[in-house]
Structures are given as structure tokens and as C-alpha cells.
Amino acid sequence: MNIVLLDARQTQSALWSITSKRQIEHLKTHVDIQVGDTLRVGIREAKRYLTEIVSISEHAIQIKPIQEESVPTKLPVTLIVALPRPKVLRRLIMDSVTLGVNKIILIHSYRVDKSYWQSPFLQQLEHYVTLGLEQAGDTVAPKIEVYKRFKPFVEDILPTLISAEQPAYVAHPYVEQSMPSGINHPCSIVIGPEGGFIPYEIDLLIKNGCHALSLGNRIIRTETVIPYVLGRLFSTC
Amino acid sequence: MNIVLLDARQTQSALWSITSKRQIEHLKTHVDIQVGDTLRVGIREAKRYLTEIVSISEHAIQIKPIQEESVPTKLPVTLIVALPRPKVLRRLIMDSVTLGVNKIILIHSYRVDKSYWQSPFLQQLEHYVTLGLEQAGDTVAPKIEVYKRFKPFVEDILPTLISAEQPAYVAHPYVEQSMPSGINHPCSIVIGPEGGFIPYEIDLLIKNGCHALSLGNRIIRTETVIPYVLGRLFSTC
């Protein structure tokens, strides 16, 4: 937690209040905060501030803003991922948010176990978004969309995300052409499930405007490939 | 598991034997192997083969090699990391191995909790190396070294790893210059602990030849920053 994320309603008076049990516990246990310390705080969907701790009690920490700080910019990327198993999903959401992904789309695919769609984690994505934002020092949540049917998504939604200025890349091990690096334009990245997309799916993705590109001849897990490909594509910051 | 890694002694006769309980269980449960199927197999520190399954019993799977395959090349990078907490260490080793890191050095640092050095995981690194190799389809384990004292490592060992052709970069949030991207030369990367290196440590690293470079203004966890920085540095493959 590198900033404490507050709702706007917690910052209406001159002194702001941190009241979340999770945040208070973290600040007391891991940061060992004291009155007079400075603390970085972000307001959801708004600005970030350096604040000073004014009082600490059992159920609330009061702070006053000292100065505004800049919020990190987002990467101009839409990440389209076949729904992974719940443990991986949790990490994937946190990491994507931390790294500044602008929009996350979770889709079905042949090799996605149907039980994954029943996972309680899917109802708790907002919590993991918060953790990712607090890690990065960001205040703006990415949009998250969910499509439980592959074909309608690829045929009806995906083409609306693609243009000459905003291509879509699908990571695929069996092609010659390599994933670009250091691009400075928006794009979508499509990442398959464990075991990969089936040939029908790859064909449909290509038919609907995706470039199938290789990341080399190592097979990389979903949760690892996401930071790897983001580092590769957006290395200009 | 995208290849099954065998010791050379398991591949001495015309038919090779898979006898590890872990590997057999994985192949039966997750891959649902049948006699006649092909299977990718690597021999530790040696070649990789496409094989055919000849027989399946409770305690052994017999295979015969069909054709040799190429082993992925390593990234020319030495990854120097402040020892993270055990759970992160496990992931870090697997991911670094999967992505092809050539050498991993674990070091102490002021913000490394001393208890981390007592973790049983430190005695099981070889297991996580194996999992990383089997994920990537690689057969060659990276060298792993451990230095429990920061200053002697930085003053005596680190300079021997640095040359004009092989620079060392330390990821540091408070500098102007950015981490390079798409380099095609060997290098070392130094990654600090949770909370970062202390100023004394950064100064000592710089004094001993490291370039302190920024990865942008987001604060990224150790386990996420490693694939991110590898993707950024080595994007030519």
C-alpha cells in the first residue's frame, strides 16, 4: 500500500478520515504511523495528496492535506484475457491495475474451465482493483468488462475496439512475426487461457482484425506474460 | 508443465522412463495422456525431444524419442534481487527461470526481514527452478548465488559483473533517466526489497558501477517488476 485510497465523501471537511479497518490495520502494523507523519492519500477517480496525520484512534485516523501530487498516467491499452483460474485472476487484476492498464476485458474461451465463471472472486474484483491502485499510487480504476461468450465478443465487440491507430495483438506461439516493442500508440492485447486458444479461436480473432504475434519460444504463464508484454510494448515512459 | 524434465540417467536405454510421482500425476490428471500420444521431454542441461508414449503404469511412463527440438536461448541477464518474502521468492524463481534469466543472485539489504533467510524455500530453490524450466520448455538451469551481506557483495562481487559491454542497472523511482528498452547486449539488473533500497545502499550501488534508472512513477511489486523489466529490456527476440 503506497497510498491510502479514500472515497470523496471521506474528504468533505477540513480534516479527512481514514475509517476502513483494512487500511487502519495496515498503517498501524506495517507502516507504524505516528501523529505528525506524512501520508500519501488518493481520492477515488480524483486527485492525490501528501497529507499529515493529525490524530490516530482505534476506529479512525484523521489527516489534513498538505499538497497535491500528480496521479500516474495510464497505459493506452485494453487487455483482453481469457478468464483464468480464480487465484490467477486476483493477481492479474492487481498487476494490471498496478501497471496502469486502462481497460480490462475478461472473456470466455474453449479452454476456460466453466467453473471459473462461478468464482466468488469475480464479485470481488473491485477489492483487487483497490489493492492495485494503492500499490501503484493511482486513483483511477480501469474499466472492467466481462463477456461470457467468445464468438459474439470477437465478432461484435472486438472490431469496435480496433482501428488503424489502435491495432489488436494476440500473443500466439506458432507465428513468425514478433510482438512489437516500444510502441507509442494505443492498442489491445489478447491473452489466451492456460493451454492457449484453440485454432478455431485464433482464426476467428485474426478474421476479426487481430494480428497474431509471437513472444518468442518460451511458454509463459498468463500472470507472468501480462507484465512481460506490457513492459515490452510500452517502454517509452 | 509444457515439457517433462528428466535426468540424463533416465534416458540411457532405448526407452526412457518417467518415474517422478509429481510428473506422473500431472500427466495423468491434467494432460490425460494415452499410449501413442506425443510428449515433449527435456534432458537436464542437455537437449529437448518430441517423444511418443509407449506404456503407462502406476509408477512409470515409458517413452521413446522421435525427434530433437531446439532449446530456447537464455536472456543475457544477471538478475540481482534483494531476498523477498518466501512466497514471493518462489514465484520470482519460477518466473525468472521461465523467462530465461541466465543467472540469479539473491542478496541481503536493510529492508530484507532477517527471518526470510531462515525460510525453508531457500533450500528448495531447485524444485522451483524445475517448475520454471518445465513451464518454459527449457532444460538448462540458471546459476543461483546467494550473498547474505550487502556491502561485501556490492564492493567485491558486483564490480566483477560490470563492464562497458555489460552494464548494471538498478531500478530506482527517484531518478530522471529511464530504464532503456530493446537492448541487445548483456546486463545486470538490480531489484530492491519491498520499500526499496535505503539511500546508503543506492549510493553504494552507484559508487560501484550501477546506473540508477527509473521505470516510471508507478510503484510495482518485486514479483511483477521482474517480468515487466525483462520485457522492456529484451524485446528483440
PDB file of N, CA, C and O in Angstrom, chain A residues 175-229:
ATOM      1  N   VAL A 175       3.671 -18.368 -34.652  1.00  0.00           N
ATOM      2  CA  VAL A 175       3.755 -17.481 -35.806  1.00  0.00           C
ATOM      3  C   VAL A 175       5.166 -16.909 -35.878  1.00  0.00           C
ATOM      4  O   VAL A 175       5.908 -16.912 -34.901  1.00  0.00           O
ATOM      5  N   GLU A 176       5.511 -16.417 -37.056  1.00  0.00           N
ATOM      6  CA  GLU A 176       6.863 -15.924 -37.289  1.00  0.00           C
ATOM      7  C   GLU A 176       7.070 -14.521 -36.728  1.00  0.00           C
ATOM      8  O   GLU A 176       8.083 -14.208 -36.115  1.00  0.00           O
ATOM      9  N   GLN A 177       6.069 -13.645 -36.982  1.00  0.00           N
ATOM     10  CA  GLN A 177       6.259 -12.231 -36.682  1.00  0.00           C
ATOM     11  C   GLN A 177       6.243 -11.966 -35.172  1.00  0.00           C
ATOM     12  O   GLN A 177       5.428 -12.533 -34.444  1.00  0.00           O
ATOM     13  N   SER A 178       7.151 -11.109 -34.726  1.00  0.00           N
ATOM     14  CA  SER A 178       7.288 -10.840 -33.291  1.00  0.00           C
ATOM     15  C   SER A 178       6.394  -9.704 -32.825  1.00  0.00           C
ATOM     16  O   SER A 178       6.123  -8.769 -33.571  1.00  0.00           O
ATOM     17  N   MET A 179       5.970  -9.775 -31.576  1.00  0.00           N
ATOM     18  CA  MET A 179       5.262  -8.684 -30.896  1.00  0.00           C
ATOM     19  C   MET A 179       6.148  -7.437 -30.973  1.00  0.00           C
ATOM     20  O   MET A 179       7.344  -7.518 -30.716  1.00  0.00           O
ATOM     21  N   PRO A 180       5.568  -6.274 -31.341  1.00  0.00           N
ATOM     22  CA  PRO A 180       6.403  -5.070 -31.412  1.00  0.00           C
ATOM     23  C   PRO A 180       6.866  -4.641 -30.014  1.00  0.00           C
ATOM     24  O   PRO A 180       6.393  -5.165 -29.013  1.00  0.00           O
ATOM     25  N   SER A 181       7.765  -3.669 -29.978  1.00  0.00           N
ATOM     26  CA  SER A 181       8.212  -3.146 -28.683  1.00  0.00           C
ATOM     27  C   SER A 181       8.313  -1.632 -28.752  1.00  0.00           C
ATOM     28  O   SER A 181       8.475  -1.055 -29.825  1.00  0.00           O
ATOM     29  N   GLY A 182       8.209  -1.004 -27.591  1.00  0.00           N
ATOM     30  CA  GLY A 182       8.362   0.452 -27.517  1.00  0.00           C
ATOM     31  C   GLY A 182       7.403   1.211 -28.420  1.00  0.00           C
ATOM     32  O   GLY A 182       7.771   2.241 -28.987  1.00  0.00           O
ATOM     33  N   ILE A 183       6.170   0.747 -28.542  1.00  0.00           N
ATOM     34  CA  ILE A 183       5.197   1.461 -29.373  1.00  0.00           C
ATOM     35  C   ILE A 183       4.712   2.673 -28.576  1.00  0.00           C
ATOM     36  O   ILE A 183       4.801   2.697 -27.358  1.00  0.00           O
ATOM     37  N   ASN A 184       4.228   3.680 -29.263  1.00  0.00           N
ATOM     38  CA  ASN A 184       3.703   4.834 -28.514  1.00  0.00           C
ATOM     39  C   ASN A 184       2.282   5.164 -28.974  1.00  0.00           C
ATOM     40  O   ASN A 184       1.891   6.316 -29.024  1.00  0.00           O
ATOM     41  N   HIS A 185       1.546   4.118 -29.315  1.00  0.00           N
ATOM     42  CA  HIS A 185       0.147   4.301 -29.709  1.00  0.00           C
ATOM     43  C   HIS A 185      -0.724   3.329 -28.925  1.00  0.00           C
ATOM     44  O   HIS A 185      -0.240   2.313 -28.415  1.00  0.00           O
ATOM     45  N   PRO A 186      -2.024   3.633 -28.818  1.00  0.00           N
ATOM     46  CA  PRO A 186      -2.920   2.723 -28.101  1.00  0.00           C
ATOM     47  C   PRO A 186      -3.026   1.369 -28.808  1.00  0.00           C
ATOM     48  O   PRO A 186      -2.795   1.283 -30.027  1.00  0.00           O
ATOM     49  N   CYS A 187      -3.354   0.345 -28.079  1.00  0.00           N
ATOM     50  CA  CYS A 187      -3.601  -0.964 -28.693  1.00  0.00           C
ATOM     51  C   CYS A 187      -4.413  -1.827 -27.744  1.00  0.00           C
ATOM     52  O   CYS A 187      -4.613  -1.490 -26.578  1.00  0.00           O
ATOM     53  N   SER A 188      -4.899  -2.958 -28.272  1.00  0.00           N
ATOM     54  CA  SER A 188      -5.486  -4.005 -27.444  1.00  0.00           C
ATOM     55  C   SER A 188      -4.556  -5.210 -27.486  1.00  0.00           C
ATOM     56  O   SER A 188      -3.932  -5.477 -28.517  1.00  0.00           O
ATOM     57  N   ILE A 189      -4.447  -5.906 -26.364  1.00  0.00           N
ATOM     58  CA  ILE A 189      -3.675  -7.151 -26.318  1.00  0.00           C
ATOM     59  C   ILE A 189      -4.624  -8.260 -25.907  1.00  0.00           C
ATOM     60  O   ILE A 189      -5.346  -8.112 -24.921  1.00  0.00           O
ATOM     61  N   VAL A 190      -4.587  -9.365 -26.654  1.00  0.00           N
ATOM     62  CA  VAL A 190      -5.440 -10.515 -26.334  1.00  0.00           C
ATOM     63  C   VAL A 190      -4.558 -11.649 -25.818  1.00  0.00           C
ATOM     64  O   VAL A 190      -3.591 -12.037 -26.489  1.00  0.00           O
ATOM     65  N   ILE A 191      -4.874 -12.136 -24.609  1.00  0.00           N
ATOM     66  CA  ILE A 191      -4.075 -13.198 -23.985  1.00  0.00           C
ATOM     67  C   ILE A 191      -4.976 -14.410 -23.776  1.00  0.00           C
ATOM     68  O   ILE A 191      -6.037 -14.313 -23.164  1.00  0.00           O
ATOM     69  N   GLY A 192      -4.520 -15.559 -24.266  1.00  0.00           N
ATOM     70  CA  GLY A 192      -5.323 -16.780 -24.211  1.00  0.00           C
ATOM     71  C   GLY A 192      -5.309 -17.444 -22.847  1.00  0.00           C
ATOM     72  O   GLY A 192      -4.646 -16.988 -21.919  1.00  0.00           O
ATOM     73  N   PRO A 193      -6.049 -18.554 -22.711  1.00  0.00           N
ATOM     74  CA  PRO A 193      -6.106 -19.296 -21.444  1.00  0.00           C
ATOM     75  C   PRO A 193      -4.885 -20.210 -21.312  1.00  0.00           C
ATOM     76  O   PRO A 193      -4.100 -20.329 -22.253  1.00  0.00           O
ATOM     77  N   GLU A 194      -4.753 -20.847 -20.156  1.00  0.00           N
ATOM     78  CA  GLU A 194      -3.751 -21.896 -19.993  1.00  0.00           C
ATOM     79  C   GLU A 194      -3.979 -22.928 -21.091  1.00  0.00           C
ATOM     80  O   GLU A 194      -5.115 -23.360 -21.289  1.00  0.00           O
ATOM     81  N   GLY A 195      -2.929 -23.288 -21.819  1.00  0.00           N
ATOM     82  CA  GLY A 195      -3.099 -24.222 -22.929  1.00  0.00           C
ATOM     83  C   GLY A 195      -3.336 -23.512 -24.250  1.00  0.00           C
ATOM     84  O   GLY A 195      -3.282 -24.126 -25.311  1.00  0.00           O
ATOM     85  N   GLY A 196      -3.611 -22.213 -24.194  1.00  0.00           N
ATOM     86  CA  GLY A 196      -3.736 -21.420 -25.415  1.00  0.00           C
ATOM     87  C   GLY A 196      -5.127 -21.431 -26.024  1.00  0.00           C
ATOM     88  O   GLY A 196      -5.995 -22.227 -25.644  1.00  0.00           O
ATOM     89  N   PHE A 197      -5.356 -20.513 -26.945  1.00  0.00           N
ATOM     90  CA  PHE A 197      -6.579 -20.546 -27.739  1.00  0.00           C
ATOM     91  C   PHE A 197      -6.546 -21.772 -28.645  1.00  0.00           C
ATOM     92  O   PHE A 197      -5.476 -22.218 -29.070  1.00  0.00           O
ATOM     93  N   ILE A 198      -7.701 -22.307 -28.986  1.00  0.00           N
ATOM     94  CA  ILE A 198      -7.740 -23.385 -29.980  1.00  0.00           C
ATOM     95  C   ILE A 198      -7.669 -22.749 -31.372  1.00  0.00           C
ATOM     96  O   ILE A 198      -7.924 -21.548 -31.522  1.00  0.00           O
ATOM     97  N   PRO A 199      -7.276 -23.534 -32.389  1.00  0.00           N
ATOM     98  CA  PRO A 199      -7.094 -22.953 -33.737  1.00  0.00           C
ATOM     99  C   PRO A 199      -8.328 -22.188 -34.231  1.00  0.00           C
ATOM    100  O   PRO A 199      -8.192 -21.106 -34.821  1.00  0.00           O
ATOM    101  N   TYR A 200      -9.528 -22.701 -33.960  1.00  0.00           N
ATOM    102  CA  TYR A 200     -10.752 -22.005 -34.373  1.00  0.00           C
ATOM    103  C   TYR A 200     -10.794 -20.600 -33.800  1.00  0.00           C
ATOM    104  O   TYR A 200     -11.189 -19.636 -34.462  1.00  0.00           O
ATOM    105  N   GLU A 201     -10.398 -20.481 -32.531  1.00  0.00           N
ATOM    106  CA  GLU A 201     -10.441 -19.175 -31.859  1.00  0.00           C
ATOM    107  C   GLU A 201      -9.405 -18.215 -32.440  1.00  0.00           C
ATOM    108  O   GLU A 201      -9.702 -17.035 -32.669  1.00  0.00           O
ATOM    109  N   ILE A 202      -8.204 -18.732 -32.660  1.00  0.00           N
ATOM    110  CA  ILE A 202      -7.156 -17.885 -33.256  1.00  0.00           C
ATOM    111  C   ILE A 202      -7.618 -17.406 -34.633  1.00  0.00           C
ATOM    112  O   ILE A 202      -7.487 -16.223 -34.972  1.00  0.00           O
ATOM    113  N   ASP A 203      -8.173 -18.322 -35.417  1.00  0.00           N
ATOM    114  CA  ASP A 203      -8.651 -17.949 -36.754  1.00  0.00           C
ATOM    115  C   ASP A 203      -9.721 -16.866 -36.670  1.00  0.00           C
ATOM    116  O   ASP A 203      -9.693 -15.896 -37.435  1.00  0.00           O
ATOM    117  N   LEU A 204     -10.656 -17.026 -35.730  1.00  0.00           N
ATOM    118  CA  LEU A 204     -11.733 -16.043 -35.593  1.00  0.00           C
ATOM    119  C   LEU A 204     -11.183 -14.682 -35.147  1.00  0.00           C
ATOM    120  O   LEU A 204     -11.642 -13.633 -35.616  1.00  0.00           O
ATOM    121  N   LEU A 205     -10.196 -14.707 -34.251  1.00  0.00           N
ATOM    122  CA  LEU A 205      -9.571 -13.456 -33.801  1.00  0.00           C
ATOM    123  C   LEU A 205      -8.892 -12.748 -34.983  1.00  0.00           C
ATOM    124  O   LEU A 205      -9.023 -11.533 -35.163  1.00  0.00           O
ATOM    125  N   ILE A 206      -8.178 -13.524 -35.782  1.00  0.00           N
ATOM    126  CA  ILE A 206      -7.471 -12.938 -36.935  1.00  0.00           C
ATOM    127  C   ILE A 206      -8.485 -12.407 -37.947  1.00  0.00           C
ATOM    128  O   ILE A 206      -8.343 -11.290 -38.452  1.00  0.00           O
ATOM    129  N   LYS A 207      -9.518 -13.201 -38.195  1.00  0.00           N
ATOM    130  CA  LYS A 207     -10.551 -12.796 -39.152  1.00  0.00           C
ATOM    131  C   LYS A 207     -11.222 -11.490 -38.730  1.00  0.00           C
ATOM    132  O   LYS A 207     -11.673 -10.701 -39.570  1.00  0.00           O
ATOM    133  N   ASN A 208     -11.254 -11.256 -37.428  1.00  0.00           N
ATOM    134  CA  ASN A 208     -11.903 -10.043 -36.935  1.00  0.00           C
ATOM    135  C   ASN A 208     -10.916  -8.925 -36.584  1.00  0.00           C
ATOM    136  O   ASN A 208     -11.237  -8.031 -35.802  1.00  0.00           O
ATOM    137  N   GLY A 209      -9.712  -9.018 -37.159  1.00  0.00           N
ATOM    138  CA  GLY A 209      -8.823  -7.858 -37.098  1.00  0.00           C
ATOM    139  C   GLY A 209      -7.614  -7.947 -36.204  1.00  0.00           C
ATOM    140  O   GLY A 209      -6.826  -6.995 -36.137  1.00  0.00           O
ATOM    141  N   CYS A 210      -7.413  -9.094 -35.496  1.00  0.00           N
ATOM    142  CA  CYS A 210      -6.231  -9.213 -34.629  1.00  0.00           C
ATOM    143  C   CYS A 210      -4.992  -9.620 -35.412  1.00  0.00           C
ATOM    144  O   CYS A 210      -5.072 -10.418 -36.343  1.00  0.00           O
ATOM    145  N   HIS A 211      -3.844  -9.090 -35.021  1.00  0.00           N
ATOM    146  CA  HIS A 211      -2.563  -9.589 -35.516  1.00  0.00           C
ATOM    147  C   HIS A 211      -2.062 -10.653 -34.548  1.00  0.00           C
ATOM    148  O   HIS A 211      -1.915 -10.368 -33.363  1.00  0.00           O
ATOM    149  N   ALA A 212      -1.780 -11.864 -35.066  1.00  0.00           N
ATOM    150  CA  ALA A 212      -1.211 -12.912 -34.217  1.00  0.00           C
ATOM    151  C   ALA A 212       0.305 -12.760 -34.231  1.00  0.00           C
ATOM    152  O   ALA A 212       0.936 -12.810 -35.289  1.00  0.00           O
ATOM    153  N   LEU A 213       0.883 -12.521 -33.066  1.00  0.00           N
ATOM    154  CA  LEU A 213       2.305 -12.217 -32.970  1.00  0.00           C
ATOM    155  C   LEU A 213       2.967 -13.055 -31.885  1.00  0.00           C
ATOM    156  O   LEU A 213       2.351 -13.387 -30.879  1.00  0.00           O
ATOM    157  N   SER A 214       4.229 -13.359 -32.096  1.00  0.00           N
ATOM    158  CA  SER A 214       4.950 -14.243 -31.187  1.00  0.00           C
ATOM    159  C   SER A 214       5.713 -13.464 -30.116  1.00  0.00           C
ATOM    160  O   SER A 214       6.201 -12.367 -30.348  1.00  0.00           O
ATOM    161  N   LEU A 215       5.795 -14.065 -28.922  1.00  0.00           N
ATOM    162  CA  LEU A 215       6.636 -13.507 -27.845  1.00  0.00           C
ATOM    163  C   LEU A 215       7.871 -14.386 -27.628  1.00  0.00           C
ATOM    164  O   LEU A 215       8.447 -14.384 -26.546  1.00  0.00           O
ATOM    165  N   GLY A 216       8.281 -15.118 -28.659  1.00  0.00           N
ATOM    166  CA  GLY A 216       9.443 -15.993 -28.509  1.00  0.00           C
ATOM    167  C   GLY A 216       9.011 -17.418 -28.224  1.00  0.00           C
ATOM    168  O   GLY A 216       7.825 -17.712 -28.135  1.00  0.00           O
ATOM    169  N   ASN A 217       9.993 -18.310 -28.069  1.00  0.00           N
ATOM    170  CA  ASN A 217       9.639 -19.729 -27.986  1.00  0.00           C
ATOM    171  C   ASN A 217       9.597 -20.281 -26.562  1.00  0.00           C
ATOM    172  O   ASN A 217       9.699 -21.486 -26.341  1.00  0.00           O
ATOM    173  N   ARG A 218       9.432 -19.400 -25.578  1.00  0.00           N
ATOM    174  CA  ARG A 218       9.181 -19.863 -24.212  1.00  0.00           C
ATOM    175  C   ARG A 218       7.678 -19.781 -23.943  1.00  0.00           C
ATOM    176  O   ARG A 218       7.031 -18.841 -24.379  1.00  0.00           O
ATOM    177  N   ILE A 219       7.155 -20.740 -23.214  1.00  0.00           N
ATOM    178  CA  ILE A 219       5.731 -20.702 -22.889  1.00  0.00           C
ATOM    179  C   ILE A 219       5.598 -20.069 -21.508  1.00  0.00           C
ATOM    180  O   ILE A 219       6.153 -20.568 -20.528  1.00  0.00           O
ATOM    181  N   ILE A 220       4.908 -18.946 -21.450  1.00  0.00           N
ATOM    182  CA  ILE A 220       4.873 -18.111 -20.243  1.00  0.00           C
ATOM    183  C   ILE A 220       3.465 -18.137 -19.668  1.00  0.00           C
ATOM    184  O   ILE A 220       2.489 -18.046 -20.408  1.00  0.00           O
ATOM    185  N   ARG A 221       3.337 -18.245 -18.353  1.00  0.00           N
ATOM    186  CA  ARG A 221       2.018 -18.274 -17.725  1.00  0.00           C
ATOM    187  C   ARG A 221       1.303 -16.928 -17.871  1.00  0.00           C
ATOM    188  O   ARG A 221       1.938 -15.880 -17.934  1.00  0.00           O
ATOM    189  N   THR A 222      -0.027 -16.976 -17.854  1.00  0.00           N
ATOM    190  CA  THR A 222      -0.841 -15.767 -18.020  1.00  0.00           C
ATOM    191  C   THR A 222      -0.391 -14.646 -17.092  1.00  0.00           C
ATOM    192  O   THR A 222      -0.189 -13.506 -17.507  1.00  0.00           O
ATOM    193  N   GLU A 223      -0.251 -14.964 -15.803  1.00  0.00           N
ATOM    194  CA  GLU A 223       0.033 -13.914 -14.828  1.00  0.00           C
ATOM    195  C   GLU A 223       1.423 -13.323 -15.035  1.00  0.00           C
ATOM    196  O   GLU A 223       1.701 -12.202 -14.606  1.00  0.00           O
ATOM    197  N   THR A 224       2.309 -14.070 -15.675  1.00  0.00           N
ATOM    198  CA  THR A 224       3.664 -13.578 -15.926  1.00  0.00           C
ATOM    199  C   THR A 224       3.730 -12.850 -17.259  1.00  0.00           C
ATOM    200  O   THR A 224       4.475 -11.878 -17.424  1.00  0.00           O
ATOM    201  N   VAL A 225       2.957 -13.312 -18.224  1.00  0.00           N
ATOM    202  CA  VAL A 225       3.045 -12.747 -19.563  1.00  0.00           C
ATOM    203  C   VAL A 225       2.494 -11.318 -19.590  1.00  0.00           C
ATOM    204  O   VAL A 225       2.917 -10.504 -20.399  1.00  0.00           O
ATOM    205  N   ILE A 226       1.586 -10.996 -18.690  1.00  0.00           N
ATOM    206  CA  ILE A 226       0.973  -9.664 -18.737  1.00  0.00           C
ATOM    207  C   ILE A 226       1.972  -8.560 -18.417  1.00  0.00           C
ATOM    208  O   ILE A 226       2.160  -7.655 -19.230  1.00  0.00           O
ATOM    209  N   PRO A 227       2.668  -8.602 -17.264  1.00  0.00           N
ATOM    210  CA  PRO A 227       3.708  -7.574 -17.082  1.00  0.00           C
ATOM    211  C   PRO A 227       4.795  -7.642 -18.159  1.00  0.00           C
ATOM    212  O   PRO A 227       5.333  -6.618 -18.573  1.00  0.00           O
ATOM    213  N   TYR A 228       5.111  -8.869 -18.615  1.00  0.00           N
ATOM    214  CA  TYR A 228       6.164  -9.031 -19.630  1.00  0.00           C
ATOM    215  C   TYR A 228       5.787  -8.297 -20.926  1.00  0.00           C
ATOM    216  O   TYR A 228       6.570  -7.524 -21.477  1.00  0.00           O
ATOM    217  N   VAL A 229       4.582  -8.495 -21.384  1.00  0.00           N
ATOM    218  CA  VAL A 229       4.182  -7.890 -22.659  1.00  0.00           C
ATOM    219  C   VAL A 229       3.940  -6.383 -22.494  1.00  0.00           C
ATOM    220  O   VAL A 229       4.244  -5.599 -23.403  1.00  0.00           O
TER     221      VAL A 229
END
